[in-house]
Structures are given as C-alpha cells and as structure tokens.
Amino acid sequence: MTTFFLAQARFPAPEFETYRLPELVMEEAVFDSSLLRAGLLLLFLFGSGYCFYRRRSRKALLLLHLLGLAVFGFLLHACPCPVGIVQNIAEAAATGAPLPLAYLLLFTLPLLCALFCGRLFCAGACPLGALQELMPGKKFRLPPALDRFFRLGAVLVLLLVLVCTVAGIGFPLCRLDPYLPIFLRSFNHPYLWLTVVFLLLGLLLSRPFCRYICPYGVLLRLFSLLAWKKPVITTHDCINCRLCQQSCPNNAIIAPESAASPAQRKRGLRRLELLLASIPLALALGGFLGYAAAPLLYPLHRAISLEQKLQQRAEPELAVEAFEKSQQPVTELSAAADRGRRVIRTGLTLSGLLFAAWVLAELLAQARRRPEEDIHCIDQTLCLCCGRCYQACPLEKPRPSQPDRRT
Amino acid sequence: MNRRNFLQSIFAVLLAAPFALLFRRTKSALPGTLWQIDPSKCIQCGQCARACILRPSAVKCVHQYAACGYCLFCSGYYHDQRHKFDTAAENLRCPVDAIERTYIEDPYFEYKINEDKCIACGKCVKGCAEFGNGSLFLQVRHNLCKNCNQCHIAAVCPAGAFVRVPASRPYIFKHAGEAK
Amino acid sequence: MKDDAVKSCLHFGQWVTLAFLLVLGALLAHDAWRRTQPLDLALQRLDQLKAGNLEAPALQQTVRELDYVYRATYFQTQDRQAYGFLLLGSAFLLLCLLTGMEHFFCRPRLHTPEAHAASAEDERQQLLLLVLLASLVLTAAILILQHRTAAQNADTAADTAALDGAPDPASAPAPAPVPAAAPIDIQAALLAGTEHWPQFRGSLLPNRNPLPARWQFQRKWQQRIPLEGYSSPVIWDDRIFVSGGNKSERVLFCYAAESGELLWRLASSAAPLVPEVTADTGYAAPTPCLDRERVYAVFATGEVLCCTHTGELLWQRQLPPPQILYGYASSPLLLGDRLILQYDLEETQTLYALDVHSGKSLWETRRESTPSWSSPSAFCQDDKITIFTAGNKFAEAFAADTGQALWRFDGLGGEVATSAVAGDGQFFFSNTGAITASFAAADGQIGFRNDNTPAPDVASPLLLGEVFLLFDSGGLAIGLDRRTGEELFEASFSDGFYASPVAVGGKIVAVNLSGELLLLSASREGIITEGKYDLGNKVVAVPAFHRGNLVMRTFDNDLLYLETQNQ
C-alpha cells in the first residue's frame, strides 16, 4: 500500500542485553465535557428564564452573561456549541454520521425552550452572544427596514451551511466563526481578520453576529414564533412613550399603528396583490439562482476539486500526490465527485426556493395588520432577552437606586 | 382552548417531531468522537504544523519504539544530504531539534521525541517512512487538542487523513495493542 | 454631582481600557500575521539549503545561523502570544468590571422620547425596495461569477481535449513535410527498416546491417544523455534517437551519428499522474521506434509522442496512467500504419493499435491477463500479420488488422519480462518461471516445450540458424534445438546479460553487465566467442548498428559511438 506499510521492518528490532523498550504512554483524551455542557445549559436556561421573566432585571441578565462567557466561553472554550451543532445534526440526518447524545441535547434544549418561552438561550447561555452583549460602546439602532433586510443574511447562511454540510464540504460555520479564536486563545486562525471586524462592529451595533449571521438564531426565531410565554414590557398600562422602542437596539419592539387612511390601505392592498402575483416568479428566480450558483461551490468539495486537478494535469500537487499514493481507483473518485455535484446542485436549488419562500413570507407577513391594542409589545422571535426595555420603561417597578423615578 | 392555542400545539408537535427520530438514531453512538490522523493515509505535507488553530499544533510526532530499528544512522534523525553523522544543524532533519538521541549499546541509539519542542512538521516521519521502519508517525495528542467540532487541519489535509475516532480508542497505531 | 463624577471616571477608565485592548489586539494580530509567513518560508529555505552541497563551510554556516534564527523566532513568537493573550484577557475583564460598575452604581441616564417615530407603512415600502434591489444584485453577481467559472472550465476542457486526441488543428505545427495519411505498405516499410535500426532489438525482419570489420573499436564520440532511461538507442540514416525521463519530464533526444551533436530534444511533461516507478525501471524503459518519417516514443507515464525526424511534434496521446509494479516498460512495435502497444497494467491489460497519422486508436483489445513487462512481437506471412503477446498468465495472438484474438495458451507464470522472437511461422518464447516453448503463429499449436532448462529473466531470447538461444542474468547461454527444444549446449560467461542480444550478419552480438561486448557464433555444437571488446561501462541497453559501427547506451547514460579501429 503506502510506503508507510511497506516500510515496516526494514531493520529488525535489535535484541538488547540490558535495555528495555520504553513504554509508549499516550495521554487519555481530556474529559469529554459535552454532557456537562448540556447540564449547564439547562441550568443557564432556567437562570435566564428567572432573570428575564421573574426578576425582569437587566443587571441580573448581565451578570448571567458574564457567568456564561466565563463558563461556556473560557472554561469550556465554546466548542461544541449549539450554533455549530446545527451542522452535526444536518450531517447525521443526511449521512448517518454518529451523533453523540449530548450534542443532540445541546441542540434541542434551547429550541424546546424557544418553543415554550422564547429565545432565552440568547441571554447568557450562548458564549458568542454573551461576548457581544458585554461589548461596550454605543449601540446604534439601524432603521427597522434595513435591520429586517440584513436579518435575511442569517437565513442565507443557514441554508448554505446545510448544503455544505450535507454535500460533505465540511463545517463552514466552525471554520469561519469569528469568536472562536478568542475562546481558544489562538492567533493561528485563518480568518483572524473576521474576528477583528466583528469585534469592531460589536462596538457600534448590538450583537451583529446574532442578528445577521447566526443560523441557529433562525431556528430559534422559527421555534419561538408561537411561544406560549411571551415577554411583556410592562405589566402596567402602556402609556406609549416609545422609550422602550428607542432603547431596543435589536428592533424587536413593535409599536402600535394608527389606523390606516383609505389611501394607505389601498396602497397596501395593491402591494399585497403585487406580492401574491409575483410568488411564482420569485420562487422560480430563487431556484434558478440556486442552480446557477452551484458551480461556485464545486471547488470547495474535495472530490470535485481533486478530479478537476487530475484533469487539468496541473503541477504535481499534494492532493494529487496523496491520491496517487492512496491507489484509490479514479472511477471511485469521479463517482464521489458526481455525487457531490448532484447534492450541491439539488441542495442549492432547494435552498434558493426556500430562501425565496422565506423572503416572500416575510414580506407578506408585513402586510399583516399590527396589534390593535394600543400598546408597545415585544416581537418574541426577534427579542434577544437583553432586558433593556424593562430598564427603559418608566412604568416598571421602582428600583431602590432610583427612588424618585416615578414621582 | 382557543383556536390559536390549538394551532400552536400542532406547530410545536410538528417542530419537535424530527428530534424524536434523531434521538432514536443517537442511542448507538452515545460516546463522543475525537479527531485523529490515520498514519496510513498521511503524506507528511506539513499542514499539521501550520493549520492547527493552536500553535504549536496539537499534533505531535509519536515514536513507536517497538517498531524502531534503533539504527546508528537514523533516516528520521539525519537529513538526506548530510555530509557527516554528527549533531550539526545542517545534518539534522528536525528544524527545532526535538529528537533526542541517546546511546544504548554498540551500535544502537534510542531516539526520543521531545514533545515540548515538536512542531509536527512531519519531516522525520517522512524520512523514517521512506528509508526506515516507519516507527515515527504523527498523531493528534488529545491532552492538547481542543477537539473542535471541525478540525482546522482536517479541512485542509490534502490526503484526507483526518478521521473521527471513537473516544474509547483515541489513537491509531500501526499494530493495535502495541502501545498502552 | 457625585454620581456624575463617578460616571465620568468610569467612562474615562472604559475608554482607556478599550483603547488598550484594541491597540494590544491589533499589535498581537499584526505580530501573528507578520511572523507566520516568514517562519514557514524560513523552514522551506532551510530545506532547500540542506539539499545543497553541505561540505562547503560557508553553506554550513548559513544553515546553522538560519536554523538558530528560526528556532529562536518560533519560540519567542509563541511566548509573546501567550503573554499577549493573558494581557488581553485581563484588560477585557477590567472593561467588563468598569461597565458593570457603571450599571450597578450609577443611575441610568433618563431619556426623552424622540419626536418622530418611523411609520410602519414607510418601513414596508423600504423593505420591499431593499429586497428587490438585493435580488437584482444577487442575480447579477451569481450570473457573472457562474459565467466566469464556466468559461474557465471550458478553457481547461479544451486543453484536455487537445492533449487527449489529435492536436488542435490551429495550434499544432502543420505537418507539412509529411504526406498526411498516405497508405503505408507494411511489407515495404518493414523491409526498409532492416537497413536501419528502427526498434527494440533492431528490426522485425532479419536486420541487414553489416557487422563491424574488426572487433576492435575506438570511441568516435561520447555524449552524456541528460536524462536517465533504460531504453535502447534506435537509428535511421544519420540520426540516433534515445529517450530519457524522470518524474518531471520525459524527453526524446536526437543525436547526429556523425558528430554526436544533440540535434533536438522533444519534452513531454503533461502526464496527469506520474506513477511511482522503481529506480531500476525508470520513466523511459520502453525503446522508441521509428519509420521513414516519424519517431514514436512511449514513457512509463502513459504518454505517447510522435514527431518527425526533425523533432516537430505530430501528435501526442495520453493513455490511462499506468499503475504497475516497477513501472511500465514494454516497448512499442511498429507495423506499417499502426503502432502496437502491449499496455499491461495492474488492473487492466489492453493491446492498443494507434494510427501513426493521428494517434487515435484503430482498435483496442482487452486482454484478460495479469501485468507483464514484455514487448509484443509479430510474424508476417503474406499480408497476414499475427501479433504475439506474452503475459503472466497467457501467451496470446491477435490479428494485426482487426485486433481480434486468434488463440490463447494458458499456463504462463512468474513475472514475464522477455519478448518472443518470430521465425518460420512460429513464435519462440522463453522466460523463467513462465515457459520455454514455441507456438505456431497460425493456431497456437505448441512446437516444443522444454521445462527442464534454465530460462532468461531479463534478456529476450533469439534465433540463429538451427539454434534457439537463451541468455540469462547469471551469465549463462543455453542453446536449444529450434525444432525439438532439446538442450544442445550450455556456456557460461563472466557476467550476466540484461541487454537482449541481437543477431546481425549471421552472428550474435551480445553485451553483458560488466560491459563486455561479445561477438558470438552459434551452431548445434556450441557457442564460440569470436570477439570480445571491453567497454569498461556497465550496459543494460541493446547495442544499435550504424553502417558497420556500433552505438551503445551505457548504464551511466553515456551514448557511445564505437567505430572499428583501424589497423
């Protein structure tokens, strides 16, 4: 086979008189912390639920963030985290790769939590989120439309990550994760510049990664869509002072809308008609774009790129050398490459369709009438449970440090 | 129960249903996996020294003494073009002087890897595989490895030599059971 | 007031810490970025230097210095980064502490509601616009990128196609001096070859070159062939062709017979996969062959080259990369308008007939055999040509015009490296571990079979008169009766034979490993050494004849032109 196996026993081991072979002792794997993680995660979910729904206190939440950053981020160095486990789940579902139980727990617990009481995972239990939440600086609020638009990026990332994982390209999210070098204390990350960019962005925007990149956030959004328990800004009667809305850098607060004028209503109706009419077109465009984008992903696939290198008769390259050495038949390689191409092509086409559907759904949902009650309320799918609105609301319970607030 | 609640529960069940399937699948794979190098696929390209997110790399050279020939002129220790068999830098293969050589008895020497210095460049591994017994090989050391969900070396390894191994058998040796 | 003072202090502290964090982070990132590349480069440079002549003290000094600098830099960088991270971490904690203190000890600033709130209706409009704009941009970007990739792929595909089959008519040199597809009369072509030295072991029909007048030689010239190879020289008129190759390039060389001057070289380095070969086979073991107009060379990479005698490439073809133990070594056989290749690989064994005009396959016949290193031979009767191949399992015969299998003999073994010789309707073959026998060309009928005699393992046997002669690598020469296979005599020489002996002018010219050039005559009674000339070089290639003179390729890759020494 390879020189490695051919090379055995060229020189027989000598028979020594006194010397004894040193024992080869290999270190055991360090303690597998994933089950511990799952347990801690459960604790943190309870903790953030308590801080967010019972204490309704931003300070408590900030403390929890700090604790989460220390425990999950620096003690357990973040990896594996539920965000990355999205890929393990996709791989296991597509190829039957082994999936440890702890991974499944880590993935499921926050989602189940979201299904019952909103995105509590984002408040403290996620080290990536905690790091961004604790970043100092002035957090600017983007115009709501722009914010919604950028949030589509996360959906795109989720779909791409799924396609890459299922096609066997690897786990792109873990490779590109901008906060991983911090938790691993590594200066050898190939995308260190991403870390710098996101840290600087974090000084100006609130949780840019969570809102615009995080694919797990998309799932949390979906799961919290019809959550049983919803956060309420104040238990008192809202006076519509808009302070909470201004305090929320994540644009998660829906303001009441004054009744539409007939002209506005007519325009809205026309837009709705237009959107409904363009559904087939949009879906077709999405599918087509996905299909057309497939060749862009091919070079990332090992078998496809290797096959291409072999065909191009390029300079002797390491991958080609390794392939020769493995003596794997070329037919096997081209079968793998074909499979890869097929998966990427269908995957991207489907993704394009789904993405178009998502965009349409979001646009159509905009046409939905806003709550009739005349109060400010939280959109629990976007809320990252930071507690800023509690703090900003003048009707919230008086705090000992501000005895004179409500008078 | 109003209509909204009813719809909500249906939605919840629908969302949660796939996990039940996944739970069934995971039963057999309870313990976690670790990354490891399959020495039979390794081509000693040197990426292990560069691509690991840690520096120095969590990969180190391992010496399987049982397979070593204890050669006087070790091809893992000496460079191909060396002009003398001494310890001058130009004659040695290891760029960080991580191979320690001790005299045992005529004409045998023991070669030991100083793991604090080893940077996993794989030069000695290549030398030993080409001209010797192949008793030197690269392994991921699990006391150093952070066990990233996606190993950064695995992503660039041109030979695809990085595999996930069960945590119960974290190292891949040439002959199973020779090392403890 | 006190609250405000505390707050501004905290703010100041926050900004200072933040600035420190950013500067330190930037410095460390810059340091990491600045060190990584040079460190890798230094390592490469060290490797390059170590490959040089290390006996030079200056080089030794350089290597030692570079080695020291590399190690020092490497470990220093590592230490610096460890400390840097410690500092970064502490600064970050301090920052968190300061921010936390502000939250806990200071009263939050009171806000006044902004006057204007964005209208929901406007938001919808904006979102719709943004989505439309983005979809346009996305469509354009994907289409452009996709178009570019497709164009690239098309380029490489075109390249591949051009290399695979006939050259692209626009880019290939116009084969002006060659009458493109003139039909070739096989008999005439084969007959013409007997005047020259066109292939492995001379020519298919008995060679008509004159023997040297005296068996005493002098070196008229000597040339070092730039690339190694175990193939033998071939000659047409005044041009000598040899091939050589290594992992990176395979080259056909042409030398002038008169002066020894290198006239041209034609390189091929386009093989997609360069297989591993052992040092004693090399990349240029197959001997080139030629006709009046063209030269054909095959290499261990599966590359087949065809060019004119003046070195203009006519076509090039890439056969499947040969994966075979030791390396591909079978020489091509030229039969008029077709080039026969016994292409035995580890997995598949195929007999190719390539059109000499285009390199395209006239036919390909899959042989179910095991790998071998033997070259095909052929027997011509009237217009019917039978090709004989020996493999590790079968001896087989094929029709040259269709590639159809004619007959097959099962029962060969070992590693077949020798080639058969044809004579009066029979193929004579002998390889150690395989068989020593003669086969009728028409139906494969066994003429004789002798399992008791030693057989050669490298040098191919030959026919001379009544005798079928075997030369083995131990230095033994065995004569068998060509009709009965009965052993007539055995003679031993001072060294083994790797180069196949050839029959010229009724005598045998053989050269053994230690470079003794022997002129032998053989009869039923025995073998007589008529001349012996010591070359002083190890030889494994077949000598070639040029107008009564000899051309030899030595093991050390020297091309020797030996002319008869005057009295």
mmCIF file of C-alpha atoms in Angstrom, chain C residues 250-252 264 266-269 288-289 294-299 302-307 313-318 339 354:
data_model
loop_
_atom_site.group_PDB
_atom_site.id
_atom_site.type_symbol
_atom_site.label_atom_id
_atom_site.label_comp_id
_atom_site.label_asym_id
_atom_site.label_seq_id
_atom_site.Cartn_x
_atom_site.Cartn_y
_atom_site.Cartn_z
ATOM 1 C CA ARG C 250 10.111 12.785 -20.340
ATOM 2 C CA VAL C 251 12.237 13.648 -23.338
ATOM 3 C CA LEU C 252 13.096 12.214 -26.727
ATOM 4 C CA TRP C 264 16.987 18.428 -30.832
ATOM 5 C CA LEU C 266 11.278 16.991 -27.503
ATOM 6 C CA ALA C 267 9.898 17.034 -23.985
ATOM 7 C CA SER C 268 6.615 15.937 -22.591
ATOM 8 C CA SER C 269 5.593 16.790 -19.098
ATOM 9 C CA PRO C 288 11.307 4.292 -29.116
ATOM 10 C CA CYS C 289 10.599 3.064 -32.623
ATOM 11 C CA ARG C 294 8.177 9.575 -37.815
ATOM 12 C CA VAL C 295 9.574 8.684 -34.422
ATOM 13 C CA TYR C 296 7.375 7.229 -31.703
ATOM 14 C CA ALA C 297 8.249 7.272 -28.037
ATOM 15 C CA VAL C 298 6.376 5.811 -25.089
ATOM 16 C CA PHE C 299 7.099 6.561 -21.468
ATOM 17 C CA GLY C 302 1.470 6.531 -20.462
ATOM 18 C CA GLU C 303 2.482 9.425 -22.694
ATOM 19 C CA VAL C 304 2.920 8.537 -26.359
ATOM 20 C CA LEU C 305 4.771 11.038 -28.535
ATOM 21 C CA CYS C 306 5.042 11.111 -32.290
ATOM 22 C CA CYS C 307 7.266 13.541 -34.097
ATOM 23 C CA LEU C 313 5.604 17.127 -32.697
ATOM 24 C CA LEU C 314 2.932 15.499 -34.833
ATOM 25 C CA TRP C 315 0.684 14.184 -32.140
ATOM 26 C CA GLN C 316 0.722 13.309 -28.532
ATOM 27 C CA ARG C 317 -1.552 10.975 -26.694
ATOM 28 C CA GLN C 318 -2.109 10.214 -23.067
ATOM 29 C CA LEU C 339 1.766 1.340 -33.517
ATOM 30 C CA LEU C 354 -2.652 3.500 -32.660
#
